PDB file of C-alpha atoms in Angstrom:
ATOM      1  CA  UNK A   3       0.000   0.000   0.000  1.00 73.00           C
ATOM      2  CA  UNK A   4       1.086   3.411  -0.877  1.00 68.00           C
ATOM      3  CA  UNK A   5      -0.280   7.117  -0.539  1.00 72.00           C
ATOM      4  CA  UNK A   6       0.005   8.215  -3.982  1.00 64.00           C
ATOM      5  CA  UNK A   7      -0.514  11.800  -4.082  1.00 65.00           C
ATOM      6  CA  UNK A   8      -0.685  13.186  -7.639  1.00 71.00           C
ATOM      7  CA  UNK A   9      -0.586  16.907  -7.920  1.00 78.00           C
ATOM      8  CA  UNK A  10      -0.069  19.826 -11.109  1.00 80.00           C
ATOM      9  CA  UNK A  11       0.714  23.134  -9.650  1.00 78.00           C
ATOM     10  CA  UNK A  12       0.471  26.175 -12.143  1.00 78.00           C
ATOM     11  CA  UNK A  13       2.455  29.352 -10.900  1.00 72.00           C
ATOM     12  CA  UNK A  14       0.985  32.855 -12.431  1.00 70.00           C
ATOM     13  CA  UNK A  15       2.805  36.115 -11.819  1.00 62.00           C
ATOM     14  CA  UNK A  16       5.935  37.350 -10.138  1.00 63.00           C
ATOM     15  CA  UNK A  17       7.987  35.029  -7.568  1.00 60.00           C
ATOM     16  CA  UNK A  18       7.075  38.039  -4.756  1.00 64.00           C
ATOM     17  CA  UNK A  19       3.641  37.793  -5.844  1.00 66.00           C
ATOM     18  CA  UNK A  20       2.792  34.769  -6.998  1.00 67.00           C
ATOM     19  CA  UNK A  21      -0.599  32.590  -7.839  1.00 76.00           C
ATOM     20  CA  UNK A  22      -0.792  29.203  -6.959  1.00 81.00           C
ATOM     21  CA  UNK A  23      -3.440  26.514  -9.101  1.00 87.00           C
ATOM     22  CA  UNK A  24      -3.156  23.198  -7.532  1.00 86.00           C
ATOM     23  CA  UNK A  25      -4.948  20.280  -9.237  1.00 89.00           C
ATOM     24  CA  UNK A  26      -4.917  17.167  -7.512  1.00 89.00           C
ATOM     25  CA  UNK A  27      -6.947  13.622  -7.879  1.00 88.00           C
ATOM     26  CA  UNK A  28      -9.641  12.497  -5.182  1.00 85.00           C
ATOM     27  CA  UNK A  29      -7.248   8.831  -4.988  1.00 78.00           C
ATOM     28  CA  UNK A  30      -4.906   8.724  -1.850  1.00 74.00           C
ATOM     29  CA  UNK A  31      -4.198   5.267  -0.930  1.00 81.00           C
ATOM     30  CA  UNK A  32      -3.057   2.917  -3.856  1.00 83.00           C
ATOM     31  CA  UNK A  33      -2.913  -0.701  -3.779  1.00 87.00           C
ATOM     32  CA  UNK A  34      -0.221  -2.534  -5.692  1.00 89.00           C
ATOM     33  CA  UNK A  35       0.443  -6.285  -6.460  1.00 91.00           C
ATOM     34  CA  UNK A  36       4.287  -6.938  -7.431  1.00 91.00           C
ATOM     35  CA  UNK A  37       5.628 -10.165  -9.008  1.00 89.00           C
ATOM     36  CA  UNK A  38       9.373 -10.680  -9.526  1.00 89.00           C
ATOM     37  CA  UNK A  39      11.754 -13.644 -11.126  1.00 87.00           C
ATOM     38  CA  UNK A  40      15.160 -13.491 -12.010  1.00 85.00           C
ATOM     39  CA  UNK A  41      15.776 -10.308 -14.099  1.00 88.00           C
ATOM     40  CA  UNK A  42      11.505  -9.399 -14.622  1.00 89.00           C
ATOM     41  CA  UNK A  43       9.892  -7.581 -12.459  1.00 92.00           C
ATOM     42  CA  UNK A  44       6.179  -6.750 -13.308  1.00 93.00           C
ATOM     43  CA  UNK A  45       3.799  -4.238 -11.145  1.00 93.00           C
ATOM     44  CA  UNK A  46       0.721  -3.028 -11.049  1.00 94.00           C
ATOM     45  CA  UNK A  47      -1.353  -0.199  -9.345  1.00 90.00           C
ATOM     46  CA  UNK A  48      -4.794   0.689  -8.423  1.00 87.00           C
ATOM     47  CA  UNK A  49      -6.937   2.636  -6.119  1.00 84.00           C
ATOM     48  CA  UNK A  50      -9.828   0.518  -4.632  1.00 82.00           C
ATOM     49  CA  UNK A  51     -12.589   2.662  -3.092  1.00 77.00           C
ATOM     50  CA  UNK A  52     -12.718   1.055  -0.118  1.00 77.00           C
ATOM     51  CA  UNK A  53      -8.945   2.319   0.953  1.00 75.00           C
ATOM     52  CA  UNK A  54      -9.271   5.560   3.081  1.00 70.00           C
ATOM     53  CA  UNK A  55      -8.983   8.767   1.587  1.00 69.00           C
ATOM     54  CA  UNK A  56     -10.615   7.223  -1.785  1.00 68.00           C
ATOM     55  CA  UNK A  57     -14.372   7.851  -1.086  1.00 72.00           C
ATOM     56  CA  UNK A  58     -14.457  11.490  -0.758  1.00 77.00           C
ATOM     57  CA  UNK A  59     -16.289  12.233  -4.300  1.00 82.00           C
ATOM     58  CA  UNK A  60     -19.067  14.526  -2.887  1.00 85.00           C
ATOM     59  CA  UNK A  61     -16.954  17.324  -2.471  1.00 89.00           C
ATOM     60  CA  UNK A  62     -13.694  16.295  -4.764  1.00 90.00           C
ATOM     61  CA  UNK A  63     -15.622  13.856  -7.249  1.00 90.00           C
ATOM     62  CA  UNK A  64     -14.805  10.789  -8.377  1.00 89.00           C
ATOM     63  CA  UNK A  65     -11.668  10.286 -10.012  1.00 88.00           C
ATOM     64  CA  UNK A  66      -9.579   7.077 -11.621  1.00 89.00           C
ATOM     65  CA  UNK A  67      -5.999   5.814 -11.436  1.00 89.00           C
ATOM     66  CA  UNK A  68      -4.212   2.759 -13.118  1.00 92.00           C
ATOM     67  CA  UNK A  69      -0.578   2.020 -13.413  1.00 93.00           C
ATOM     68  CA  UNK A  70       1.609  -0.611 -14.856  1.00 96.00           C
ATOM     69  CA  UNK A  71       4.959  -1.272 -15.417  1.00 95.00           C
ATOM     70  CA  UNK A  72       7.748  -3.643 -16.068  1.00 95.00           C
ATOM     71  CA  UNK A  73      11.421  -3.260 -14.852  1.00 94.00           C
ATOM     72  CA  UNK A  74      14.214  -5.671 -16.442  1.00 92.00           C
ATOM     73  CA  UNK A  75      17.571  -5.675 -14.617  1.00 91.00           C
ATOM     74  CA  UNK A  76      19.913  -7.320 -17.434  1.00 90.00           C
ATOM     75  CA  UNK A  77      23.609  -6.838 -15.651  1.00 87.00           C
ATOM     76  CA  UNK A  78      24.030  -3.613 -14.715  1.00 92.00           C
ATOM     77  CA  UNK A  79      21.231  -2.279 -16.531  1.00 94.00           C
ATOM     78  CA  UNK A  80      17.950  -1.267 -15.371  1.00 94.00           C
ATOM     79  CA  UNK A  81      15.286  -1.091 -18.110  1.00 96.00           C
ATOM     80  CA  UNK A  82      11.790   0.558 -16.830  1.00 96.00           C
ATOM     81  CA  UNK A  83       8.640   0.536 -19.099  1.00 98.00           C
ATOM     82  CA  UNK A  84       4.730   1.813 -17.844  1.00 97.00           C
ATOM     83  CA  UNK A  85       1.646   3.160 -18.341  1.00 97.00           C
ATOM     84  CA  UNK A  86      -0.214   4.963 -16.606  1.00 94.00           C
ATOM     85  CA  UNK A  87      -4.170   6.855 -16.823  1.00 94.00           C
ATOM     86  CA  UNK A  88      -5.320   9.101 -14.393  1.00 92.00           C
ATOM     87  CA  UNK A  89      -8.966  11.165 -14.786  1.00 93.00           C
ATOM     88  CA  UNK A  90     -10.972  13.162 -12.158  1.00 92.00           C
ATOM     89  CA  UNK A  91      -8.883  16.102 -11.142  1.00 92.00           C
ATOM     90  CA  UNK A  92     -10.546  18.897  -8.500  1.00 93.00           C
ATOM     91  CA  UNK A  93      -9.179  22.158  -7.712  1.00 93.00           C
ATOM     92  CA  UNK A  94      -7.425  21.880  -4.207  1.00 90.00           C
ATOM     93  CA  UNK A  95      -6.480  25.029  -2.833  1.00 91.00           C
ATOM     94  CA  UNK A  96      -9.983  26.014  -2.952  1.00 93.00           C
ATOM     95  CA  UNK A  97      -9.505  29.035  -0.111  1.00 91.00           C
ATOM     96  CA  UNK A  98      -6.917  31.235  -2.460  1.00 89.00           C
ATOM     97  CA  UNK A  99      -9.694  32.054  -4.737  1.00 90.00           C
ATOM     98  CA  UNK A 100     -12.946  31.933  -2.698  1.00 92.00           C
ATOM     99  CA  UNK A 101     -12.048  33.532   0.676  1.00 91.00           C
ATOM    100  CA  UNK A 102     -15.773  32.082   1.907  1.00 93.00           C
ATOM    101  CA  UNK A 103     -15.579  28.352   0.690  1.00 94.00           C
ATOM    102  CA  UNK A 104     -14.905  26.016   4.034  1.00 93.00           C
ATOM    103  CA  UNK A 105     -13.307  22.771   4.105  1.00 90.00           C
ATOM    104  CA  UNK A 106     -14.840  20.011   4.767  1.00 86.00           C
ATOM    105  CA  UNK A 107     -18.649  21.787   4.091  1.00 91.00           C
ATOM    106  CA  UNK A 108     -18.302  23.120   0.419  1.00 93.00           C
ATOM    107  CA  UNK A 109     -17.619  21.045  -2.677  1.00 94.00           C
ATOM    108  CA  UNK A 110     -14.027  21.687  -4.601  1.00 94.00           C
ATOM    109  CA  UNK A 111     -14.257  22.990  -8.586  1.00 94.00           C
ATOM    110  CA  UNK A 112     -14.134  20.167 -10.201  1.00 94.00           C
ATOM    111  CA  UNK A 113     -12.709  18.525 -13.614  1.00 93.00           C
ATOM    112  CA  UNK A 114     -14.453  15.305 -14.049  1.00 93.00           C
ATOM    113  CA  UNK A 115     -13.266  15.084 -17.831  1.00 94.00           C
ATOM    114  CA  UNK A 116      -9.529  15.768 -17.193  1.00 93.00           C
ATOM    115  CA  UNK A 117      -7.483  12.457 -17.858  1.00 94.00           C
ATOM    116  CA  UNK A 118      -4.078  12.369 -18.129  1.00 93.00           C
ATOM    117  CA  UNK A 119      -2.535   9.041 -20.254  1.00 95.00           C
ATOM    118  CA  UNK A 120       1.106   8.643 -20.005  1.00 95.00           C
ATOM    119  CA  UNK A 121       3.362   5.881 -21.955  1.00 97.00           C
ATOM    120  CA  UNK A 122       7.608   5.755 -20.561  1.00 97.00           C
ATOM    121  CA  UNK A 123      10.081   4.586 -19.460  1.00 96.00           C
ATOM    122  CA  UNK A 124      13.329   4.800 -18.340  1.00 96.00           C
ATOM    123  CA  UNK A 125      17.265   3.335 -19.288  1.00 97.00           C
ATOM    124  CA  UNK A 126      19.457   3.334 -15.585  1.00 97.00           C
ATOM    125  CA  UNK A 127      23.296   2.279 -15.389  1.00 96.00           C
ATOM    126  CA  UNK A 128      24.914   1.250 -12.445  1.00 96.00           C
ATOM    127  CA  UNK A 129      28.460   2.764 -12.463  1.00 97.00           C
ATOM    128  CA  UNK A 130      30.157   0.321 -10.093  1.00 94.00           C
ATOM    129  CA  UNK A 131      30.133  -3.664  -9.408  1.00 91.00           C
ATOM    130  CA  UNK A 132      28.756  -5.606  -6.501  1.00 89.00           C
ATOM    131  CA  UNK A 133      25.492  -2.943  -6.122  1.00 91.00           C
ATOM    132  CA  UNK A 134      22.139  -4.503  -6.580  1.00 90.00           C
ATOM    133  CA  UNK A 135      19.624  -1.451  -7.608  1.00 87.00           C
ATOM    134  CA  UNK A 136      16.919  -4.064  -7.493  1.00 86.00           C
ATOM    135  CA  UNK A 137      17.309  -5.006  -3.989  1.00 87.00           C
ATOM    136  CA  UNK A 138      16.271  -0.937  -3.574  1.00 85.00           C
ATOM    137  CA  UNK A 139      13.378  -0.836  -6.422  1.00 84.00           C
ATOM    138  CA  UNK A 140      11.985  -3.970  -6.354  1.00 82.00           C
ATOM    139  CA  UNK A 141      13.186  -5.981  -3.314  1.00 77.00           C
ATOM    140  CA  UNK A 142      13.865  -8.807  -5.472  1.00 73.00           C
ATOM    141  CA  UNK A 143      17.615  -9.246  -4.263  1.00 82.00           C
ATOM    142  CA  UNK A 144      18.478  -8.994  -0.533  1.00 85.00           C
ATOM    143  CA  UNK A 145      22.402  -7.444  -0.482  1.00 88.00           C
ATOM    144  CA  UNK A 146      24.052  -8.040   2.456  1.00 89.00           C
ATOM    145  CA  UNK A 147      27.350  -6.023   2.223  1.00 93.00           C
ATOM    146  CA  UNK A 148      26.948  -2.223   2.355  1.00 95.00           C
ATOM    147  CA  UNK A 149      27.522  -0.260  -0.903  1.00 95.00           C
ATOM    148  CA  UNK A 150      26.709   2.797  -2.815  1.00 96.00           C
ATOM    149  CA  UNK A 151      26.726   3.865  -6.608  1.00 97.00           C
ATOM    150  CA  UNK A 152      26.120   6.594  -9.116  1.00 98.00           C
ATOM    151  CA  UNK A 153      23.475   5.722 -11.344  1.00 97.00           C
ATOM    152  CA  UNK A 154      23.437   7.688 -14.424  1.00 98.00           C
ATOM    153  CA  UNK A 155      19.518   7.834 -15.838  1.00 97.00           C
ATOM    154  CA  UNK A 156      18.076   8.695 -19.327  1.00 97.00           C
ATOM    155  CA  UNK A 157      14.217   8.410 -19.291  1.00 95.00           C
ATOM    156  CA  UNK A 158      11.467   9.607 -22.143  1.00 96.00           C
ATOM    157  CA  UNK A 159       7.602   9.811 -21.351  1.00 95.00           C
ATOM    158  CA  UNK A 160       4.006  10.795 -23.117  1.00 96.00           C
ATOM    159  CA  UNK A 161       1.829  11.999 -22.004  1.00 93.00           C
ATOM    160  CA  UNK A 162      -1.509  13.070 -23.610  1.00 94.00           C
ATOM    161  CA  UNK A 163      -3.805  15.215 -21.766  1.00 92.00           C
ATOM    162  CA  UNK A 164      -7.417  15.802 -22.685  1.00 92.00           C
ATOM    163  CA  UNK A 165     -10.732  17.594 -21.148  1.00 91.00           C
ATOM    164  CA  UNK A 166     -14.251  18.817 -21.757  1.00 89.00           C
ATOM    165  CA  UNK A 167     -14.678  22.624 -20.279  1.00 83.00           C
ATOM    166  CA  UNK A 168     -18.202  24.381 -20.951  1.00 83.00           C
ATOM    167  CA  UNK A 169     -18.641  21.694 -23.406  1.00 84.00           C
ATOM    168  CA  UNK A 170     -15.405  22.717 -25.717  1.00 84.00           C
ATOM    169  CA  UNK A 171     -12.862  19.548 -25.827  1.00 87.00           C
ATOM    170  CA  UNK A 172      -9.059  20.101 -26.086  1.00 89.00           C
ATOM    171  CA  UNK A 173      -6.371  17.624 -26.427  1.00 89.00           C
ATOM    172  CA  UNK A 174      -2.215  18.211 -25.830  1.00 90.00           C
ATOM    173  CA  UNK A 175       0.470  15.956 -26.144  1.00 92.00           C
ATOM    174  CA  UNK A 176       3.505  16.539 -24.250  1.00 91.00           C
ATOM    175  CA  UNK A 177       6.981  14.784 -25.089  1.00 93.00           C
ATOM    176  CA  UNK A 178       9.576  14.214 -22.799  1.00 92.00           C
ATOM    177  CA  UNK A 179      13.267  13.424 -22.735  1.00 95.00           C
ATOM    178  CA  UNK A 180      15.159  13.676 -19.553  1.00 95.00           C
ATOM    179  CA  UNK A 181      18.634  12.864 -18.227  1.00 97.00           C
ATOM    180  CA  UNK A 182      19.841  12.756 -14.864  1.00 97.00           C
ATOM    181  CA  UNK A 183      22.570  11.659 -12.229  1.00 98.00           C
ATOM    182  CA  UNK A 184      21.848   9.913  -9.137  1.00 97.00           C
ATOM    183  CA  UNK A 185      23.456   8.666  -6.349  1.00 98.00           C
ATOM    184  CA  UNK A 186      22.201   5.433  -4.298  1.00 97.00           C
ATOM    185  CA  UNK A 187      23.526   4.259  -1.200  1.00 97.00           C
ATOM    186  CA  UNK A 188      22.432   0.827   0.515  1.00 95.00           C
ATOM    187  CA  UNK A 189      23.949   0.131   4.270  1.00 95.00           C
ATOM    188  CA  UNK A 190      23.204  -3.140   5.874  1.00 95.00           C
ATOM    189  CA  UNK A 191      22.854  -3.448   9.245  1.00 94.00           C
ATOM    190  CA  UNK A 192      23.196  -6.318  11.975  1.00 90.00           C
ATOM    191  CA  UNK A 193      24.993  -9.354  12.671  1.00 87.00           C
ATOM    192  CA  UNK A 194      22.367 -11.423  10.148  1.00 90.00           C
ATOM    193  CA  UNK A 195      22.089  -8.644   7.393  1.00 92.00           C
ATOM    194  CA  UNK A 196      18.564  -8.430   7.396  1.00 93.00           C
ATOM    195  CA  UNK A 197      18.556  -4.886   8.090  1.00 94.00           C
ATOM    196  CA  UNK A 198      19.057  -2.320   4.987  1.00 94.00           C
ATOM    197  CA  UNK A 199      18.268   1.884   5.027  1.00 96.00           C
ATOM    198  CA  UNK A 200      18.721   2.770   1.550  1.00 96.00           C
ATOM    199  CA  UNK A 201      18.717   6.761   1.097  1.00 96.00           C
ATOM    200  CA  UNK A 202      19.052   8.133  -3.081  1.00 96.00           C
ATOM    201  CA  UNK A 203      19.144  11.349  -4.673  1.00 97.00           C
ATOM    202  CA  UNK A 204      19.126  12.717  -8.266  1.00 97.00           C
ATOM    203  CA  UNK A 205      19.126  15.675 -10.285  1.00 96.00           C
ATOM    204  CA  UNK A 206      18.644  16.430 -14.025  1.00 96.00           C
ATOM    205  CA  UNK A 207      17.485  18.557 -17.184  1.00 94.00           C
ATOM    206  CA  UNK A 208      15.626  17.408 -19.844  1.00 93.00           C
ATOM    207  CA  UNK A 209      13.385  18.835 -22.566  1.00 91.00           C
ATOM    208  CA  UNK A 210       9.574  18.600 -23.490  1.00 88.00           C
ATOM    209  CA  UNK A 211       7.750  19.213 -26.695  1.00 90.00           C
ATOM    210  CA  UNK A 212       3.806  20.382 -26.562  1.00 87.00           C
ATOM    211  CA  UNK A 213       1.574  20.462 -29.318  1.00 89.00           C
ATOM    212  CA  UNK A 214      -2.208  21.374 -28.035  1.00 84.00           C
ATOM    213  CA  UNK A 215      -5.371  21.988 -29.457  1.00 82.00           C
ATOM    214  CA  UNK A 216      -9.204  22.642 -29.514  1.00 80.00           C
ATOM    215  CA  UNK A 217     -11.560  19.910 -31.187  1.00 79.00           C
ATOM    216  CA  UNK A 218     -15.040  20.768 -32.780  1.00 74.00           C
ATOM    217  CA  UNK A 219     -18.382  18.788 -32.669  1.00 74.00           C
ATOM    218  CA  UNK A 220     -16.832  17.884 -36.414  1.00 71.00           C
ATOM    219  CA  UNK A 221     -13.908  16.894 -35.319  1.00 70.00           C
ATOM    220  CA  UNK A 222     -11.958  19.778 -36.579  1.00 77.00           C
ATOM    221  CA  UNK A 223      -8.553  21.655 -34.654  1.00 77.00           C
ATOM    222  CA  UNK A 224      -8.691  24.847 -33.987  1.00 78.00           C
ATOM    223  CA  UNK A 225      -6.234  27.204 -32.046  1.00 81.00           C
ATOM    224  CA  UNK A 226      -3.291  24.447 -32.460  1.00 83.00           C
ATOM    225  CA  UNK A 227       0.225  25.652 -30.678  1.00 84.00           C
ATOM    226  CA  UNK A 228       3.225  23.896 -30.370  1.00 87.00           C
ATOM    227  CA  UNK A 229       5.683  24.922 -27.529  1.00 85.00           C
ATOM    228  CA  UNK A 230       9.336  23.560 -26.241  1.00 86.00           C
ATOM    229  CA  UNK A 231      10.302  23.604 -22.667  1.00 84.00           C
ATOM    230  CA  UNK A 232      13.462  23.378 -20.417  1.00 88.00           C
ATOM    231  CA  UNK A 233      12.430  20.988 -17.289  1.00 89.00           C
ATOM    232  CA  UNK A 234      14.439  20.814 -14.409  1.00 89.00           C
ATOM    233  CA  UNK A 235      13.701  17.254 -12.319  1.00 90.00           C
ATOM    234  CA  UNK A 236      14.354  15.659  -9.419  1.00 92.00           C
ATOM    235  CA  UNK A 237      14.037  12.976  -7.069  1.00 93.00           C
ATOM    236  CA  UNK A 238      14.801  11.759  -3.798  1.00 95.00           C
ATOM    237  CA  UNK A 239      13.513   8.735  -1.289  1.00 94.00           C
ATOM    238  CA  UNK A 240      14.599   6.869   1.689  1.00 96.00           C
ATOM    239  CA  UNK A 241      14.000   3.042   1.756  1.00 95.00           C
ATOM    240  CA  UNK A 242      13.924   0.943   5.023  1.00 95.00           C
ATOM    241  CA  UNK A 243      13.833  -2.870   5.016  1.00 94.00           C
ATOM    242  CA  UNK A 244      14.178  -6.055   6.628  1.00 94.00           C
ATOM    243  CA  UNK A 245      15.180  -9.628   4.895  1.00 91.00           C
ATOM    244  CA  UNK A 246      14.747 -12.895   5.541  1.00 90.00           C
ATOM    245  CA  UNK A 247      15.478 -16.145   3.453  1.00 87.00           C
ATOM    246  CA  UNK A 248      11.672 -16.093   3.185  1.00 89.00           C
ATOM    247  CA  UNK A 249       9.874 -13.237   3.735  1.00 92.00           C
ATOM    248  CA  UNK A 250      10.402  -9.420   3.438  1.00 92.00           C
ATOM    249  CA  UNK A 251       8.715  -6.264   5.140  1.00 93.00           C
ATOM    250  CA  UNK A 252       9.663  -2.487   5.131  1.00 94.00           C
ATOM    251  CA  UNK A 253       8.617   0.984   4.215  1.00 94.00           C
ATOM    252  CA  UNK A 254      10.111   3.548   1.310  1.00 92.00           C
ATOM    253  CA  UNK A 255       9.313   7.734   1.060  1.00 91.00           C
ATOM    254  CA  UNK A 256       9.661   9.228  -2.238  1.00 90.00           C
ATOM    255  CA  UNK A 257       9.541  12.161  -4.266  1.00 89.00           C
ATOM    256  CA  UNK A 258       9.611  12.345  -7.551  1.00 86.00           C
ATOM    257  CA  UNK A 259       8.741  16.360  -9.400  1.00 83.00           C
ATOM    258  CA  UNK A 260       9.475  18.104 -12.121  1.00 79.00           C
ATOM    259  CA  UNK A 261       8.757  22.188 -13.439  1.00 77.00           C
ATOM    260  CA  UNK A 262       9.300  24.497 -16.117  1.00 71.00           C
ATOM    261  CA  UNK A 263       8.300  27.498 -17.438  1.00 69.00           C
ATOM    262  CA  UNK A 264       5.447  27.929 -19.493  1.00 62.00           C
ATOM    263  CA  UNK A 265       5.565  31.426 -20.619  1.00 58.00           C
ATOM    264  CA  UNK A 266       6.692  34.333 -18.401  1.00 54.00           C
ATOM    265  CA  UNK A 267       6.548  34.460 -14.757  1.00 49.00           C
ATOM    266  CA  UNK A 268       4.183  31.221 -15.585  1.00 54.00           C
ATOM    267  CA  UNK A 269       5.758  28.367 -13.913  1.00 61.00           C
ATOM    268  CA  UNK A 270       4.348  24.581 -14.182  1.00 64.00           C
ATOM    269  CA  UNK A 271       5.184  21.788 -11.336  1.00 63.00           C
ATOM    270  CA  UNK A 272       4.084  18.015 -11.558  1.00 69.00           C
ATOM    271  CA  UNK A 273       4.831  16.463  -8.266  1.00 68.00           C
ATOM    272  CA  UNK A 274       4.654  12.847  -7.303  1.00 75.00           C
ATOM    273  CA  UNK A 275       4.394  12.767  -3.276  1.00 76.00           C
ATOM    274  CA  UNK A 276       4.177   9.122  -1.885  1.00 80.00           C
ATOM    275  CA  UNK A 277       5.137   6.998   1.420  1.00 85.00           C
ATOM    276  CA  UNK A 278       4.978   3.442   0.733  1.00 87.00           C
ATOM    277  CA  UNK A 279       4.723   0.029   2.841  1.00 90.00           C
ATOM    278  CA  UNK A 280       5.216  -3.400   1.499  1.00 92.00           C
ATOM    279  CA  UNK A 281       5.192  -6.918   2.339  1.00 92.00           C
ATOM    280  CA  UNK A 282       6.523  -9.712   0.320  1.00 92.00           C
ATOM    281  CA  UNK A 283       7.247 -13.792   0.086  1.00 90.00           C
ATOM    282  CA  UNK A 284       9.642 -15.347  -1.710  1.00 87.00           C
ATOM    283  CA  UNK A 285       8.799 -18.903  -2.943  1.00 86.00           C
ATOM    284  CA  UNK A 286      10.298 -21.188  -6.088  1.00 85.00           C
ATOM    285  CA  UNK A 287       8.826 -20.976  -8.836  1.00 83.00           C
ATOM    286  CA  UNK A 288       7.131 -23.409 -11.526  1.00 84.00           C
ATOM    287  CA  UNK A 289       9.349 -26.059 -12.337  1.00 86.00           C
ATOM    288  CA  UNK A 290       7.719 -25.130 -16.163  1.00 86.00           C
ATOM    289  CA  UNK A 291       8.615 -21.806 -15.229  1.00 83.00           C
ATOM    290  CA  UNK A 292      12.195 -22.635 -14.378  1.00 85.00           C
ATOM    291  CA  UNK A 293      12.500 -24.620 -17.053  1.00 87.00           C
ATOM    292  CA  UNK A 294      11.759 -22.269 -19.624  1.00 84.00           C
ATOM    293  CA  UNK A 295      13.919 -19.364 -18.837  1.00 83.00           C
ATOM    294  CA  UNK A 296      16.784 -21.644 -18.506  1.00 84.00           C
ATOM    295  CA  UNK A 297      16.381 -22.554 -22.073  1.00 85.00           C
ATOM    296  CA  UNK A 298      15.901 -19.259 -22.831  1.00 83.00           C
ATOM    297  CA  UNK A 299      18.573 -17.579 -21.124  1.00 82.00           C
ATOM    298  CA  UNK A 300      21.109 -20.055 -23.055  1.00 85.00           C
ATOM    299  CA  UNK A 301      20.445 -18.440 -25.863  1.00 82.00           C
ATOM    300  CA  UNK A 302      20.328 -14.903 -24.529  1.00 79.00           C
ATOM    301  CA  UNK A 303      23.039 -14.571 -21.700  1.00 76.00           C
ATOM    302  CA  UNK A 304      22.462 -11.344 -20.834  1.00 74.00           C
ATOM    303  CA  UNK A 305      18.899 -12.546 -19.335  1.00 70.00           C
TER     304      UNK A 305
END
């Protein structure tokens, strides 16, 4: 289970005097189901109503979230592939505009129609031998010598935004390219190694291409723009866990945002805000399973 807070903050005006739009989704708690082997690692993500902080559509409406992704850790190399589609957005800091609106009494401005579809990935290197980045992402090694490593990152995402307003749709497609440079640092701790605190960092620029429009009963584009962007990104988390030969338990914090300017003194922020406990069991897998991959990975080493 994880709190998956995802937010778009639009900045208007000078940094002294500056207007704040934060549009958030009415999903808090998300539920995910992991399955790893060897080099694979699949995922994915949902948010069930029943989890707290899901339910709350009367005054935020209802919104949607799904996410999946792949990893693949071939050698040194960490390959990361996803989807993701989020829709329901409302308005969250309602107060700024409407000095009379109270919490908890009067509904949020809402944006039903507002989904966001977004198609990655990412290509990860780690820079020196003997560090398992998987026993960090996806638990699916245990290391039990203390170690750190930069890990330079390339990643590439789109994303395709679209929404009904007053009955007018628009569409715009956003395309990413990134790079950054992180550091990772995994310390094990007690006589057993079963203890690991696993803190990261990284920083980066990258660049994004926009082309957006307005679509007609007909089907027809009007007002088209395309746009190029600087982004600045980063990311940092903190991972605590604890290993045994069978099962596995801990807790990670991570933050994940990125901004850049839209036009001038217009800023745009999307942050990813989430804390994040887990619980896993390791167990051997189908002999058919087994069997398989070992015929496969003769022929492809690298797997």
């Amino acid at each position: 289970l994880d709190t998956n807070i995802e937010t778009y903050i639009f900045t208007e005006g000078p940094e002294d005097k500056s207007l704040e739009t934060i549009f958030s989704i009415n999903n808090k708690t998300r539920a995910s189901f992991s399955i790893d082997y060897r080099i694979i690692s699949a995922t994915v993500s949902f948010t069930p109503s029943f989890l707290p902080g899901n339910n709350d559509d009367n005054l935020k409406g209802s919104s949607s979230y799904a996410d999946l992704r792949f990893r693949f850790f071939p050698k040194k190399f960490i390959q990361t592939v996803y989807y993701k589609n989020v829709k329901g957005f409302y308005m969250e800091n309602m107060s700024d505009f409407f000095p009379d609106w109270q919490e908890g009494k009067d509904p949020y401005l809402q944006f039903p129609d507002l989904r966001v579809q977004s198609f990655g990935g990412s290509t990860a290197y780690v820079l020196k031998d003997h560090f398992s980045l998987k026993s960090i992402y996806t638990q699916g090694e245990w290391q039990k010598e203390s170690r750190g490593s930069w890990v330079p990152i390339v990643d590439y995402d789109l994303s395709i935004f679209r929404d009904i307003l007053n009955g007018q749709k628009s569409k715009e497609t956003q395309y990413s390219l990134g790079g950054s440079m992180g550091y990772f640092y995994n310390w094990v701790l007690g006589a057993k190694k079963r203890v690991n605190i696993a803190p990261h960092i990284s920083l980066g620029l990258g660049g994004m291409f926009s082309s957006s429009w307005d679509i007609q009963n007909d089907g027809t584009k009007l007002n088209k723009q395309n746009t190029q962007y600087l982004t600045l990104r980063f990311a940092s988390g903190l991972h605590i866990g604890y290993n045994t030969d069978r099962f596995l338990f801990g807790g990670k914090f991570n933050v994940n945002a990125y901004a850049y300017n839209q036009k001038d003194n217009q800023n745009v922020q999307n942050n990813n805000l989430y804390g994040l406990l887990y619980i896993g069991y390791r167990f051997p897998p189908p002999k058919v399973i087994k069997r398989n991959y070992d015929k496969v990975q003769k022929k492809i080493p690298i797997l």
